[in-house]
XYZ file of C-alpha atoms in Angstrom:
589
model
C 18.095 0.903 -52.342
C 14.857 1.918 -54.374
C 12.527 -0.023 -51.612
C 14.873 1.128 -48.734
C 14.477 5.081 -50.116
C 10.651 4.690 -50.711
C 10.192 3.281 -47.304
C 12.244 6.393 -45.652
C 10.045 8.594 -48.134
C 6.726 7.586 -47.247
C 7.219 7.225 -43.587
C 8.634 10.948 -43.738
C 5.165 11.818 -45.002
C 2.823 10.231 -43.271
C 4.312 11.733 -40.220
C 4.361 14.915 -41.627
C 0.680 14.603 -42.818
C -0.459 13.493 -39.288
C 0.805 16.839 -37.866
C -0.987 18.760 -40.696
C -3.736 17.092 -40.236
C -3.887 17.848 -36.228
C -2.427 21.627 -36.854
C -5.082 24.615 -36.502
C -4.618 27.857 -37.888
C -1.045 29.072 -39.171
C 0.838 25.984 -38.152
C -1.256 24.039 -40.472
C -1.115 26.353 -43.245
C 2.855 26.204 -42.564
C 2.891 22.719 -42.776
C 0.926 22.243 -45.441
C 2.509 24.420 -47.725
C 5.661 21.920 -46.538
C 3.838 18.847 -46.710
C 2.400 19.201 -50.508
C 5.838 20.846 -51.860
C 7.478 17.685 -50.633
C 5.106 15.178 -52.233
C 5.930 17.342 -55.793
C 9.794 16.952 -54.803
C 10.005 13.520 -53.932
C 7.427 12.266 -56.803
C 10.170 14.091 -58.897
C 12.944 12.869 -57.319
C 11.850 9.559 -58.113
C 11.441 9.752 -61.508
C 15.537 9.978 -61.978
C 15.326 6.500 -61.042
C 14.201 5.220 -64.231
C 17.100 5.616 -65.648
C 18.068 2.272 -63.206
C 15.845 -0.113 -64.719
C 16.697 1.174 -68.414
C 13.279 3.233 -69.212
C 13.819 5.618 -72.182
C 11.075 9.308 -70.968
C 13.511 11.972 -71.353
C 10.696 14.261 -70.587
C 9.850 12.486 -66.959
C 13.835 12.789 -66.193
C 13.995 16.711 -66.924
C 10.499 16.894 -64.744
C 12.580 14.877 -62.312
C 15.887 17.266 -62.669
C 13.884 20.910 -61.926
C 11.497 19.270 -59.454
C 14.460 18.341 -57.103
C 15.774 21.494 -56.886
C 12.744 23.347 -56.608
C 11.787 21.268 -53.780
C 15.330 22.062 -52.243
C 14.500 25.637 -52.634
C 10.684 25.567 -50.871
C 12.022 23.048 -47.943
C 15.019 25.758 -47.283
C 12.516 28.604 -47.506
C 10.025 27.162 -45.285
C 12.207 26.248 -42.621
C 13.842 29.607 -42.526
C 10.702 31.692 -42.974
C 8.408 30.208 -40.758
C 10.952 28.224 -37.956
C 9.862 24.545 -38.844
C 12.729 23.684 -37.834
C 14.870 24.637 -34.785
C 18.605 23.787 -36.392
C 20.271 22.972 -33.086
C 17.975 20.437 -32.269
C 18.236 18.474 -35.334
C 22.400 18.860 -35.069
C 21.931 17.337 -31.862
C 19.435 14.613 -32.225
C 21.210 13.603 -35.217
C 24.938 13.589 -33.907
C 23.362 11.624 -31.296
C 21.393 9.235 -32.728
C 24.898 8.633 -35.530
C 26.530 8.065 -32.521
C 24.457 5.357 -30.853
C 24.192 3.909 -34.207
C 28.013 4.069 -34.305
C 28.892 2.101 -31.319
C 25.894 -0.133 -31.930
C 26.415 -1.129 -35.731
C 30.547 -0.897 -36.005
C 31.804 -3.515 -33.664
C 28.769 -6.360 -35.043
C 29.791 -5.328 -38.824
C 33.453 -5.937 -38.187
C 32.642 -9.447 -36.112
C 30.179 -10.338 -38.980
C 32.924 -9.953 -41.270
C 35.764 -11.751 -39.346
C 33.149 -14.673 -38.811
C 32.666 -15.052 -42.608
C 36.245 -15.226 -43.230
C 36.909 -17.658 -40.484
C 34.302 -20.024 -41.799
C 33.436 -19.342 -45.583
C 37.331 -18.170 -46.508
C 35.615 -15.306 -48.088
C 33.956 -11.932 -47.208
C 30.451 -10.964 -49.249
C 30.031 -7.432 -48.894
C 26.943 -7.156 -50.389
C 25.466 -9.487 -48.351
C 27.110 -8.172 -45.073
C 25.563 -4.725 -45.574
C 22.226 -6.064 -46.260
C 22.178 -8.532 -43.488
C 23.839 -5.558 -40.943
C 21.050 -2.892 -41.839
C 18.742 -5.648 -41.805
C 19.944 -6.178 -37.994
C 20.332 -2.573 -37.133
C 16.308 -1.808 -38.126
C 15.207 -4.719 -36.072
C 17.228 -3.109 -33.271
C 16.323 0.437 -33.516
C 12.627 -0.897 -33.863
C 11.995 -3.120 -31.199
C 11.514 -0.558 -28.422
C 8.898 0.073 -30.528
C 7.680 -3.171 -31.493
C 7.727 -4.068 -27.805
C 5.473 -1.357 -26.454
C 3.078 -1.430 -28.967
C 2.590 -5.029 -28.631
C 2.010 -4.820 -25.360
C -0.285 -2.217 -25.286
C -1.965 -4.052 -28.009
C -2.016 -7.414 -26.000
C -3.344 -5.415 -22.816
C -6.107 -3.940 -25.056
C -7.275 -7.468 -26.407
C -6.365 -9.960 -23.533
C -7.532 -7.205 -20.227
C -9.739 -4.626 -21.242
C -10.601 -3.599 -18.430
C -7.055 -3.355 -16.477
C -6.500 -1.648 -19.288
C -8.657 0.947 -19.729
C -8.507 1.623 -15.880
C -4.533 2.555 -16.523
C -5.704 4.803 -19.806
C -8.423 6.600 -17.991
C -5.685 7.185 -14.565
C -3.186 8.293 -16.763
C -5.327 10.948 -18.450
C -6.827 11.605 -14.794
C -3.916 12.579 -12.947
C -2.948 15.050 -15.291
C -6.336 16.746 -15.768
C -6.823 16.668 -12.025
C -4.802 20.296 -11.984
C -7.425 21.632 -13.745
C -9.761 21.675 -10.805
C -9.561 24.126 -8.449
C -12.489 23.720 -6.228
C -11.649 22.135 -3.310
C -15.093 20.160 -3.074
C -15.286 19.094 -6.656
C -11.604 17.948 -6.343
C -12.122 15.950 -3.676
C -15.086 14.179 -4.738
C -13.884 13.466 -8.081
C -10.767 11.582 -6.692
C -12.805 9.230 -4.185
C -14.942 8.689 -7.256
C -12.715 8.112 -9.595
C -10.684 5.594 -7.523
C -13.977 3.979 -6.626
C -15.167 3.039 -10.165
C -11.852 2.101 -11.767
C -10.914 0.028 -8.845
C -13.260 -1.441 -8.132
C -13.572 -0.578 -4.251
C -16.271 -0.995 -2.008
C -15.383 2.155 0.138
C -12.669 5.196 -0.211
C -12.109 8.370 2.097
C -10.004 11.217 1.589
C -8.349 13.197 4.593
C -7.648 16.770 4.310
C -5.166 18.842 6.328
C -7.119 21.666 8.007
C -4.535 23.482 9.866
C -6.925 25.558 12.314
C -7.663 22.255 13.993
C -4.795 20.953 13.712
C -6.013 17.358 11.799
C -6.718 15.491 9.051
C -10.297 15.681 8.384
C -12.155 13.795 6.014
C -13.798 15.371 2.958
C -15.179 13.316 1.126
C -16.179 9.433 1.195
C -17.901 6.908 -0.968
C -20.535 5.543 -0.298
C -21.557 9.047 1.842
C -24.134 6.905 3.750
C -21.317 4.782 5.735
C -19.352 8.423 6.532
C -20.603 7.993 10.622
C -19.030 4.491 11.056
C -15.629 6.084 10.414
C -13.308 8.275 12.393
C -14.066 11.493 10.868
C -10.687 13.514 11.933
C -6.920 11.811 13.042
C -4.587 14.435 14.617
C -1.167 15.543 13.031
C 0.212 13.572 15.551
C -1.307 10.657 14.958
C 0.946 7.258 13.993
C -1.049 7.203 10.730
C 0.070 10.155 9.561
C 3.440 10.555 10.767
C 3.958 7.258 9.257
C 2.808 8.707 5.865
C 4.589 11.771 5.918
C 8.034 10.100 7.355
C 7.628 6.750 5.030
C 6.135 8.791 2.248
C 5.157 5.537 0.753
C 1.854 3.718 -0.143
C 0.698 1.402 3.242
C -0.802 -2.087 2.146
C -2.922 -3.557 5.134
C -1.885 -6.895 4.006
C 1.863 -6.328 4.133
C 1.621 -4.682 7.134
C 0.016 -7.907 8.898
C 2.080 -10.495 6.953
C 5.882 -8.587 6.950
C 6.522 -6.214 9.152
C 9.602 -5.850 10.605
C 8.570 -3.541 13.284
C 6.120 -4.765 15.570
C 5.861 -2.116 17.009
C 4.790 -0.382 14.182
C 2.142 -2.490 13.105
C 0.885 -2.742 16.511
C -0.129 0.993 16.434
C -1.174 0.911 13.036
C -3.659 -2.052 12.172
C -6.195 -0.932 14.769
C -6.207 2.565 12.751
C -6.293 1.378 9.175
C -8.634 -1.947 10.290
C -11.367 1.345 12.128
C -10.615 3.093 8.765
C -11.698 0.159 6.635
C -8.517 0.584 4.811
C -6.582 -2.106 2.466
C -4.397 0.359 0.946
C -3.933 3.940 2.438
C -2.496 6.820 0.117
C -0.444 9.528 1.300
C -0.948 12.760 -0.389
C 2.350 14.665 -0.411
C 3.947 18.125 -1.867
C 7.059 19.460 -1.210
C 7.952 17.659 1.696
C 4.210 18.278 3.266
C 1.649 15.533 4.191
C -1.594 17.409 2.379
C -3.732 14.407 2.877
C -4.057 10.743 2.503
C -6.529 8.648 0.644
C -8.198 5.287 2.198
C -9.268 2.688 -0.115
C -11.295 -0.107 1.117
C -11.907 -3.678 -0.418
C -11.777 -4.729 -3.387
C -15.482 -6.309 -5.257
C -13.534 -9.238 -6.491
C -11.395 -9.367 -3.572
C -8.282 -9.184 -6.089
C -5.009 -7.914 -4.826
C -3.580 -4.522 -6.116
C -0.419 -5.308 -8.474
C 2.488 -3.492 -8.375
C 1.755 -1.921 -11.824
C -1.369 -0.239 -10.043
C 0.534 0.611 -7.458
C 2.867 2.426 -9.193
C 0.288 3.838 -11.154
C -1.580 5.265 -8.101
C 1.991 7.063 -6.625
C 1.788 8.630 -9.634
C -1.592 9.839 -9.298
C -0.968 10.158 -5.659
C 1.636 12.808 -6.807
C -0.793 14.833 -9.316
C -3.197 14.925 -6.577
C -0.998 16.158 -4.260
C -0.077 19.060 -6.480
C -3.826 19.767 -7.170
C -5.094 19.526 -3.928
C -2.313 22.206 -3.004
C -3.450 24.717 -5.526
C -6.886 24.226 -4.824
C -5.804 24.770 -0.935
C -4.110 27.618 -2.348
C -7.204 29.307 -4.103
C -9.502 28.325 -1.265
C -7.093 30.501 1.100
C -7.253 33.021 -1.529
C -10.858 33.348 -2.223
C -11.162 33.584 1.260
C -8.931 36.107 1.940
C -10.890 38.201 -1.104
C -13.883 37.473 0.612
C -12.470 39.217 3.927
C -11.311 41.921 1.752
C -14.432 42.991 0.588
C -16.261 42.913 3.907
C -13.548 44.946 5.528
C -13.837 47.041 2.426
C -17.438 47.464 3.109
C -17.044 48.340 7.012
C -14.232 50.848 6.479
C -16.916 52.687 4.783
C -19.488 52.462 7.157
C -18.464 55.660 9.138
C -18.763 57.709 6.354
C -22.283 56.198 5.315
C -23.233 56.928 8.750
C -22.202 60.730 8.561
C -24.356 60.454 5.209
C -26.946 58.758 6.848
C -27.413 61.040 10.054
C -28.097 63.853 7.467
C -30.114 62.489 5.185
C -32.524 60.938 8.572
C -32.308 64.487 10.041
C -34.918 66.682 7.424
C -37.262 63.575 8.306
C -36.968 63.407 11.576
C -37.473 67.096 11.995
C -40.757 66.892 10.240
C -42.341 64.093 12.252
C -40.660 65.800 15.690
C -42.682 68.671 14.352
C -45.798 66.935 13.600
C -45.696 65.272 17.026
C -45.643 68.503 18.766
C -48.742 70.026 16.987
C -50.795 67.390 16.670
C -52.167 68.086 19.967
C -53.207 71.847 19.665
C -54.299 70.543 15.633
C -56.162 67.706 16.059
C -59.342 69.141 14.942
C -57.348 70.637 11.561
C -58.545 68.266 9.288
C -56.162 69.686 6.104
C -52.862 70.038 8.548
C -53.553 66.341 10.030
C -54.190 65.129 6.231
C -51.190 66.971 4.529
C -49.080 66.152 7.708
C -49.853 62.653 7.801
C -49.032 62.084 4.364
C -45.452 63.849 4.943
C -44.535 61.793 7.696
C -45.663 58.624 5.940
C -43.368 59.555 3.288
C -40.811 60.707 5.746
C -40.858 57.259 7.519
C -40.733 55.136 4.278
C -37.462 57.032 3.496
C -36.114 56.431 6.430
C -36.465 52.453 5.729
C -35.076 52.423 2.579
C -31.804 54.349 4.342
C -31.755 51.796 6.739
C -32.413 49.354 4.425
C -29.829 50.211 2.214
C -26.970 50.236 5.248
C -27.394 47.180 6.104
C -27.452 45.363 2.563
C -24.039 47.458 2.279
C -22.541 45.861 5.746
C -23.829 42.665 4.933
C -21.973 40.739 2.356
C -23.789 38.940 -0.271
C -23.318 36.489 -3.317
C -23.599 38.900 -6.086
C -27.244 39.202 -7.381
C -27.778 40.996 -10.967
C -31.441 42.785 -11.371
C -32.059 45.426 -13.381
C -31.178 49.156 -12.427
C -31.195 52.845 -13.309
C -27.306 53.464 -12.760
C -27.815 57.321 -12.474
C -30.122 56.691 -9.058
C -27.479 54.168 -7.754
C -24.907 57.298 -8.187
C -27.445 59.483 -6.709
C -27.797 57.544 -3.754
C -23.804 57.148 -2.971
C -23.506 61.032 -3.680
C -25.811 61.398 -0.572
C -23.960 59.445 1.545
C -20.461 61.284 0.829
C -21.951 64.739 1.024
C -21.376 65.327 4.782
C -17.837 64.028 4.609
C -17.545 66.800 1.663
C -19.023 69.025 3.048
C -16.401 68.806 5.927
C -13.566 69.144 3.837
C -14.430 71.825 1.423
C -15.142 69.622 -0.958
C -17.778 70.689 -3.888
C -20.075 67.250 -5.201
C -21.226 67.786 -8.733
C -22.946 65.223 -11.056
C -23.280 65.222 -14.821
C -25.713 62.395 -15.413
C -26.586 61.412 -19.494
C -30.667 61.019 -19.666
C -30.449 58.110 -22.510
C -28.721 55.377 -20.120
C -29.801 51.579 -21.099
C -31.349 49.882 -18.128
C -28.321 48.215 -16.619
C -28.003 44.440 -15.061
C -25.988 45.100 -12.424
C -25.327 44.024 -8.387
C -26.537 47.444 -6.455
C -24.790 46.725 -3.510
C -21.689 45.762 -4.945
C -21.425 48.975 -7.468
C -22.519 50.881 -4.425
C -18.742 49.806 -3.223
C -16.591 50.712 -6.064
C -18.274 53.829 -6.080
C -17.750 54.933 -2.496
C -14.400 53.827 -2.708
C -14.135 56.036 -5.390
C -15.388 58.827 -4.117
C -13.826 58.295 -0.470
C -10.578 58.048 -2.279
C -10.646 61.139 -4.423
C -11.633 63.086 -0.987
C -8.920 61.809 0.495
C -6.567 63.297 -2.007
C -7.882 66.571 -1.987
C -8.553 67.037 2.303
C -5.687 69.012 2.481
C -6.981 71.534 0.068
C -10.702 70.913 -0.808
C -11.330 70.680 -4.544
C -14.342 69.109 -6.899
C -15.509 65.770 -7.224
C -17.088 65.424 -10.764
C -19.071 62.309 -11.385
C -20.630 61.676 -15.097
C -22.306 59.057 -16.660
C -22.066 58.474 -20.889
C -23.763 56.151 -23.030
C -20.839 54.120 -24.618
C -20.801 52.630 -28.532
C -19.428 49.394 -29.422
C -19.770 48.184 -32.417
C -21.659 44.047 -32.630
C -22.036 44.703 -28.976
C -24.655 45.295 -26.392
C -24.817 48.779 -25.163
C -22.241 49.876 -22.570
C -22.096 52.724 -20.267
C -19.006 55.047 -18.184
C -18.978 56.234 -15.452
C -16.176 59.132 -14.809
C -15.010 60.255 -11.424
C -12.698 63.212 -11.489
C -11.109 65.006 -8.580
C -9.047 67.944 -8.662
C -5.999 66.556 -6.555
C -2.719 65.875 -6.376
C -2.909 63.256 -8.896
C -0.853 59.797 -8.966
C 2.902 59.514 -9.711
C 3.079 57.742 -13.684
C 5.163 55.486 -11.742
C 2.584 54.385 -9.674
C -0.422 54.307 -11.750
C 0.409 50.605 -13.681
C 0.582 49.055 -9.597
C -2.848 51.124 -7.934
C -4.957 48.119 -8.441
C -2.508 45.640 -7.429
C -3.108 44.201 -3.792
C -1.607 45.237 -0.862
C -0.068 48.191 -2.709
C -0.963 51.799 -1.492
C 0.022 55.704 -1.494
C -1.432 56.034 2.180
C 1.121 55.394 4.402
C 1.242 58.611 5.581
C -2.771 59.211 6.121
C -4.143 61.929 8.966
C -7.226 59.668 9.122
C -6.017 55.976 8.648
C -2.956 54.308 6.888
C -3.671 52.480 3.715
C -4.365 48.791 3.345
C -4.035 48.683 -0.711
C -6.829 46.662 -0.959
C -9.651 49.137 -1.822
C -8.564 49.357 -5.670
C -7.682 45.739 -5.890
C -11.645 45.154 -4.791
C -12.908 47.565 -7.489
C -11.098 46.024 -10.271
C -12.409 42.906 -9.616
C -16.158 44.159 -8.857
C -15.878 45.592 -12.408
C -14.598 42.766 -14.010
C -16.536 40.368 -12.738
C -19.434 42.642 -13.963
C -18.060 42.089 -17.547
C -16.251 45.582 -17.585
C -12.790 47.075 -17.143
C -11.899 50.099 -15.415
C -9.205 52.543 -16.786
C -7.871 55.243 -14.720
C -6.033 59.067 -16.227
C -4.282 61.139 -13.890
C -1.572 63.731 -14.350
C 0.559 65.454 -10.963
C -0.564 68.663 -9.889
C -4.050 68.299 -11.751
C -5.893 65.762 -10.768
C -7.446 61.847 -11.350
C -10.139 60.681 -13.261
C -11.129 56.926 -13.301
C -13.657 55.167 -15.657
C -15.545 52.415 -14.737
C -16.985 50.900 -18.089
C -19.957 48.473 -17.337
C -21.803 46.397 -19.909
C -25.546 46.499 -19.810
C -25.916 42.978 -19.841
C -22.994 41.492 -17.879
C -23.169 37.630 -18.529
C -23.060 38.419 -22.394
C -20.301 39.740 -21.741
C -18.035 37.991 -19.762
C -18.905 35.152 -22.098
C -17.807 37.397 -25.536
C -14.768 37.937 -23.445
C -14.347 34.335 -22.525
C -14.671 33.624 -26.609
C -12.077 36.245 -28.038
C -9.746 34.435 -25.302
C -10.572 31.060 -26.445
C -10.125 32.402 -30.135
C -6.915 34.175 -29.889
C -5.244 31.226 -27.869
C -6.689 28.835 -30.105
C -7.420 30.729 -34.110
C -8.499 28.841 -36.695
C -6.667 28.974 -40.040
């Protein structure tokens, strides 16, 4: 009883310590407080035993007696104070594992006991328990024994067959990780190449505008032009692996098929392919892709262990290569966003535009016209010439600027004075004010930080700003207030705000938590155009992926004022953001 109790005791413990030991932060300082109040308890505990083998240390039996209870007390406390223990769970793993044991132990016991009276004359109790628990831990154990010996016989006898099915295993279920549709692809062709052992693999994408499965990647890329690079949805190949929805071996295909048929349009596909083993891609019911492995090096045959291991994989790739479908669609869409952003602004630049080109055109129209009956004016053709010079230069940079704002490009960080980038979007607007009865006025802070920004970009959440506040007040003209602020945080690099305040209507509080969600919009009823709901939605991500936030204040009747909140050096921030995630999902104790 002694050895069977120890044994229970110190298995207890060392699983116990393993999960302290692999706990972080205030798990493991739950656990440990559990773990070292049991080792007290049970050390304790076991000192009442002495009193079995007749040893005489009254004082280690009255440590024994309070450390029982006390250990009692600081198990119950712990479990209820910090939830180590969900109660319902252990009522129903242990009803169910007293069951099994029930069925499984009562009906031997009783047929141990009827065989030693039908041959001995005589039941031994004693030994009939010992030899029945005996029994029942070599039963309960085996499932165990069993599966780590084989692991351990797969380690030592086929290391490599063995390590291939560790590092699939802990493949498939990282694949979901990747969302880039390249990097996905070309990790799975060259993952399945290396473990494998294949000469060639090729994986077939669905692209839906052309209506086939083209192939994305291939290993090795050099061999890519003796392949078919594209089999329509209608294909046999495909509608085999979509209807089947099971792996196709090339061998089993030549040796027993029963349809003739079948193999007659397949083998000239899969033989062009260079495929032994062809795996269908497939989530929820949809053919995503397919993957074609070649031959083998060493010309062994794939086992049905592998092949069960690659449906699996087969399955986690599916699911990956469907969100990464998903977020390529996405990103795309975004993409399209942002340029249709950009172009529904272009009208108003070009009102902006047409005004500010007008002073400078006037002056070289002017200088054209007297340069005739002035040539000999020396001081009028210097002080002239200079003005139209400057005149012309300005009229560049406009242009210039218009078409960097049309044209989308990968963002690009340099260094910028933010109070000129305002500047310049309050000239483009001013026309369209103007219009409406709308009054521009800036508040710009002189001790701004030198800002990393994308000009273009933060020209766009600007205008859309502005255009958006002059929206809301067309029906009545109002003020658009624009300020810049120097921003403390402390253990931070500096940060600055921009505010943009309009005196209009203002937003409903029940719309203000959705404004920068996409697709959602107050404009439905616009004179000039309805709303698409995606203006906002483009802002908030500008801003953030700038390292910032933007926070928006608005009250009905009075007006709106939104503050954009850039960091001066962007990439330091987004990765102290990227760290106080990390840290708060993962805090150290």
């Amino acid at each position: 009883m002694l050895v069977f109790f120890a044994g229970c005791v110190l298995y207890a413990q060392l699983k116990l310590f393993d999960a302290y030991r692999k706990a972080s932060g205030q798990n493991r300082a739950k656990l440990g407080y559990f773990f070292f109040s049991s080792i007290a308890g049970f050390i304790g505990g076991c000192m009442n035993f002495l009193l079995v083998f007749d040893i005489n240390a009254p004082a280690l039996y009255s440590y024994g007696t309070y450390a029982v209870p006390m250990f009692v007390a600081a198990t119950s406390y712990s479990i209820v104070r910090y939830r180590l223990m969900d109660i319902t769970v252990v009522m129903e793993k242990g009803l169910a594992h007293l069951l099994l044991l029930t069925v499984i132990a009562v009906p031997p016991f009783f047929i141990l006991a009827f065989a030693q009276k039908t041959y001995f004359g005589e039941i031994n109790y004693h030994f009939s328990l010992v030899l029945f628990l005996t029994l029942t831990l070599i039963v309960l154990g085996a499932s165990r024994i069993k599966s780590t010996a084989d692991a351990t016989i797969a380690r030592v006898l086929f290391p490599n067959r063995f390590d291939m099915y560790e590092t699939l295993s802990h493949f498939s279920k990282s694949l979901v990780t990747i969302l880039d549709l390249r990097s996905l692809t070309e990790e799975i062709v060259g993952t399945l190449t290396n473990l494998l052992g294949t000469k060639t693999a090729s994986l077939y994408i669905l692209d839906k505008e052309k209506g086939a499965y083209v192939r994305t990647a291939s290993h090795p890329a050099d061999q890519e032009g003796e392949k078919p690079s594209s089999l329509t949805v209608g294909h046999p190949l495909p509608h085999q692996l979509s209807t089947g929805k099971a792996i196709l071996i090339r061998e089993e295909l030549e040796h027993h098929a029963n349809e003739p048929h079948q193999v007659d349009s397949l083998l000239p596909t899969l033989k062009a392919l260079g495929a032994e083993v062809c795996i269908p891609l497939i989530n929820k019911d949809r053919l995503l892709g397919f993957c074609i492995l070649g031959a083998r090096l060493r010309r062994r045959m794939y086992t049905d262990e592998e092949l069960n291991l690659l449906t699996t994989l087969a399955q986690n790739a599916a699911i990956a290569l469907d969100n990464a479908l998903l977020y390529e669609d996405v990103r795309r869409t975004q993409l399209l966003m942002r340029r249709t952003d950009r172009l529904r602004s272009l009208e108003t630049i070009a009102g902006g535009f047409a005004h500010e080109i007008r002073n400078p055109l006037t002056s070289i129209k002017t200088f054209v016209q007297l340069a005739p009956e002035r040539k000999d004016d020396m001081e009028f053709m210097e002080h002239f010439g200079k003005v139209v010079a400057e005149d012309v230069d300005r009229i560049e940079r406009l242009i210039q600027e218009i078409l960097d704002y049309a044209r989308y490009m990968e963002p690009k960080f340099t260094e910028e004075d933010l109070n000129e980038v305002v500047s310049s979007c309050l000239y483009f607007v001013e026309v369209k004010a103007g219009s409406k009865f709308i009054s521009l006025k800036k508040d710009l802070a002189d001790d701004l930080p030198p800002i990393r920004l994308d000009r273009q970009q933060i020209k766009q959440v600007l205008l859309n700003l502005f255009l958006n506040a002059m929206e809301a007040m067309a029906e009545k003209g109002g003020r658009l207030l624009v300020r810049t602020h120097r921003l403390v945080k402390p253990a931070t690099h500096p940060w600055v705000q921009i505010e943009v305040v309009d005196t209009g209507p203002g937003i409903p509080e029940e719309d203000l938590e959705h404004i920068f969600d996409p697709f959602y919009t107050t404009k439905h009823e616009s004179v000039e155009r309805e709303g698409t709901g995606l203006g906002l939605t483009i802002v908030h991500q500008i801003v953030q992926e700038h390292g910032g936030y933007i926070d928006v204040d608005s009250e009905v009747g009075r007006g709106t004022t939104f503050f954009v909140n850039l960091p001066a050096k962007p990439l330091e921030a987004l990765r102290h953001k990227k760290k106080a995630i990390h840290e708060e999902a993962h805090p150290i104790g």
